[in-house]
Amino acid sequence: MKIGPYICLILALFALPALAGEVQCQSEYERGKREMGAYAEMAGIIEGTIYGYTLVDSSQNICLSGTAKEKVQAIAKAFASESFMRQPILMNDVPTKDQALEFLRRFFPCH
């Protein structure tokens, strides 16, 4: 009858590290989710700021049409494009007017 508690103890010794690994994986997963959320928030701020500059700059060099939602979606699509990834425009977390206008001139030129 004393074998039962020893077997339980041995099984617990094997199970605890496995459970600890699961907790660590869950923690890493949660950290990754927070990191991706932070990146998405930052991208949203950049896209919104660029859109804001379309409202105050009436340059003839930029052609971006549609509703506000469509404009923001077009900016987001350009921001996530392979072309932007190959040759990114260096921007602050909140782009300056010059940075935003450079982005708009590159991706939404009037022909």
mmCIF file of C-alpha atoms in Angstrom:
data_model
loop_
_atom_site.group_PDB
_atom_site.id
_atom_site.type_symbol
_atom_site.label_atom_id
_atom_site.label_comp_id
_atom_site.label_asym_id
_atom_site.label_seq_id
_atom_site.Cartn_x
_atom_site.Cartn_y
_atom_site.Cartn_z
ATOM 1 C CA MET A 1 0.000 0.000 0.000
ATOM 2 C CA LYS A 2 2.966 2.319 0.461
ATOM 3 C CA ILE A 3 3.880 1.929 -3.209
ATOM 4 C CA GLY A 4 0.880 4.057 -4.284
ATOM 5 C CA PRO A 5 2.128 7.337 -2.737
ATOM 6 C CA TYR A 6 5.624 6.760 -4.158
ATOM 7 C CA ILE A 7 4.223 6.178 -7.638
ATOM 8 C CA CYS A 8 2.155 9.358 -7.317
ATOM 9 C CA LEU A 9 5.249 11.274 -6.221
ATOM 10 C CA ILE A 10 7.294 9.931 -9.148
ATOM 11 C CA LEU A 11 4.521 10.736 -11.618
ATOM 12 C CA ALA A 12 4.215 14.241 -10.155
ATOM 13 C CA LEU A 13 7.952 14.784 -10.561
ATOM 14 C CA PHE A 14 7.630 13.977 -14.264
ATOM 15 C CA ALA A 15 4.420 15.954 -14.741
ATOM 16 C CA LEU A 16 5.519 19.202 -13.056
ATOM 17 C CA PRO A 17 8.245 20.084 -15.565
ATOM 18 C CA ALA A 18 5.834 19.405 -18.397
ATOM 19 C CA LEU A 19 3.235 21.672 -16.808
ATOM 20 C CA ALA A 20 5.857 24.352 -16.227
ATOM 21 C CA GLY A 21 6.796 24.184 -19.911
ATOM 22 C CA GLU A 22 3.151 24.618 -20.846
ATOM 23 C CA VAL A 23 2.909 27.704 -18.631
ATOM 24 C CA GLN A 24 6.054 29.115 -20.261
ATOM 25 C CA CYS A 25 4.637 28.491 -23.736
ATOM 26 C CA GLN A 26 1.374 30.168 -22.741
ATOM 27 C CA SER A 27 3.349 33.132 -21.399
ATOM 28 C CA GLU A 28 5.347 33.423 -24.649
ATOM 29 C CA TYR A 29 2.139 33.182 -26.668
ATOM 30 C CA GLU A 30 0.545 35.982 -24.636
ATOM 31 C CA ARG A 31 3.695 38.117 -25.000
ATOM 32 C CA GLY A 32 3.621 37.560 -28.750
ATOM 33 C CA LYS A 33 -0.043 38.592 -28.910
ATOM 34 C CA ARG A 34 0.723 41.798 -26.976
ATOM 35 C CA GLU A 35 3.680 42.537 -29.247
ATOM 36 C CA MET A 36 1.582 42.076 -32.389
ATOM 37 C CA GLY A 37 -1.153 44.264 -30.893
ATOM 38 C CA ALA A 38 1.384 46.991 -30.147
ATOM 39 C CA TYR A 39 2.716 46.807 -33.714
ATOM 40 C CA ALA A 40 -0.807 47.029 -35.139
ATOM 41 C CA GLU A 41 -1.534 50.027 -32.926
ATOM 42 C CA MET A 42 1.674 51.747 -34.034
ATOM 43 C CA ALA A 43 0.878 51.050 -37.694
ATOM 44 C CA GLY A 44 -2.604 52.487 -37.161
ATOM 45 C CA ILE A 45 -1.144 55.674 -35.702
ATOM 46 C CA ILE A 46 1.237 56.036 -38.649
ATOM 47 C CA GLU A 47 -1.544 55.415 -41.181
ATOM 48 C CA GLY A 48 -3.884 57.838 -39.400
ATOM 49 C CA THR A 49 -1.218 60.525 -39.268
ATOM 50 C CA ILE A 50 -0.480 60.139 -42.975
ATOM 51 C CA TYR A 51 -4.209 60.415 -43.685
ATOM 52 C CA GLY A 52 -4.370 63.533 -41.515
ATOM 53 C CA TYR A 53 -1.780 65.204 -43.710
ATOM 54 C CA THR A 54 -3.919 64.516 -46.787
ATOM 55 C CA LEU A 55 -6.549 66.762 -45.206
ATOM 56 C CA VAL A 56 -4.242 69.748 -44.744
ATOM 57 C CA ASP A 57 -2.061 69.451 -47.842
ATOM 58 C CA SER A 58 -3.752 70.351 -51.090
ATOM 59 C CA SER A 59 -0.734 69.464 -53.215
ATOM 60 C CA GLN A 60 -1.323 68.670 -56.850
ATOM 61 C CA ASN A 61 1.331 65.936 -56.608
ATOM 62 C CA ILE A 62 -0.822 63.587 -54.532
ATOM 63 C CA CYS A 63 -3.894 61.770 -55.857
ATOM 64 C CA LEU A 64 -5.727 59.813 -53.191
ATOM 65 C CA SER A 65 -9.469 59.682 -53.654
ATOM 66 C CA GLY A 66 -12.423 58.093 -51.941
ATOM 67 C CA THR A 67 -14.082 58.323 -48.577
ATOM 68 C CA ALA A 68 -12.036 58.757 -45.428
ATOM 69 C CA LYS A 69 -12.272 55.021 -44.747
ATOM 70 C CA GLU A 70 -11.203 54.153 -48.299
ATOM 71 C CA LYS A 71 -8.243 56.543 -48.075
ATOM 72 C CA VAL A 72 -7.054 55.052 -44.788
ATOM 73 C CA GLN A 73 -7.442 51.542 -46.237
ATOM 74 C CA ALA A 74 -5.398 52.522 -49.309
ATOM 75 C CA ILE A 75 -2.689 54.005 -47.079
ATOM 76 C CA ALA A 76 -2.663 50.859 -44.925
ATOM 77 C CA LYS A 77 -2.378 48.669 -48.024
ATOM 78 C CA ALA A 78 0.546 50.741 -49.355
ATOM 79 C CA PHE A 79 2.197 50.744 -45.912
ATOM 80 C CA ALA A 80 2.024 46.932 -45.809
ATOM 81 C CA SER A 81 3.035 46.472 -49.447
ATOM 82 C CA GLU A 82 6.072 44.562 -50.638
ATOM 83 C CA SER A 83 7.281 47.726 -52.384
ATOM 84 C CA PHE A 84 7.335 49.589 -49.058
ATOM 85 C CA MET A 85 9.082 46.665 -47.370
ATOM 86 C CA ARG A 86 11.809 46.600 -50.053
ATOM 87 C CA GLN A 87 12.403 50.359 -49.905
ATOM 88 C CA PRO A 88 10.935 51.704 -46.667
ATOM 89 C CA ILE A 89 10.582 55.381 -45.965
ATOM 90 C CA LEU A 90 12.120 56.077 -42.593
ATOM 91 C CA MET A 91 9.405 57.472 -40.348
ATOM 92 C CA ASN A 92 9.005 58.366 -36.716
ATOM 93 C CA ASP A 93 6.308 56.640 -34.647
ATOM 94 C CA VAL A 94 4.202 59.683 -35.507
ATOM 95 C CA PRO A 95 5.431 60.737 -38.957
ATOM 96 C CA THR A 96 6.414 64.325 -39.600
ATOM 97 C CA LYS A 97 4.678 66.240 -42.368
ATOM 98 C CA ASP A 98 7.685 65.766 -44.656
ATOM 99 C CA GLN A 99 7.767 62.014 -44.013
ATOM 100 C CA ALA A 100 4.022 61.670 -44.631
ATOM 101 C CA LEU A 101 4.168 63.715 -47.826
ATOM 102 C CA GLU A 102 7.136 61.678 -49.090
ATOM 103 C CA PHE A 103 5.067 58.514 -48.523
ATOM 104 C CA LEU A 104 2.023 59.997 -50.258
ATOM 105 C CA ARG A 105 4.029 61.251 -53.244
ATOM 106 C CA ARG A 106 5.635 57.843 -53.673
ATOM 107 C CA PHE A 107 2.499 55.718 -53.425
ATOM 108 C CA PHE A 108 -0.199 58.086 -54.684
ATOM 109 C CA PRO A 109 1.366 60.219 -57.437
ATOM 110 C CA CYS A 110 -0.767 62.042 -59.949
ATOM 111 C CA HIS A 111 0.074 61.016 -63.504
#
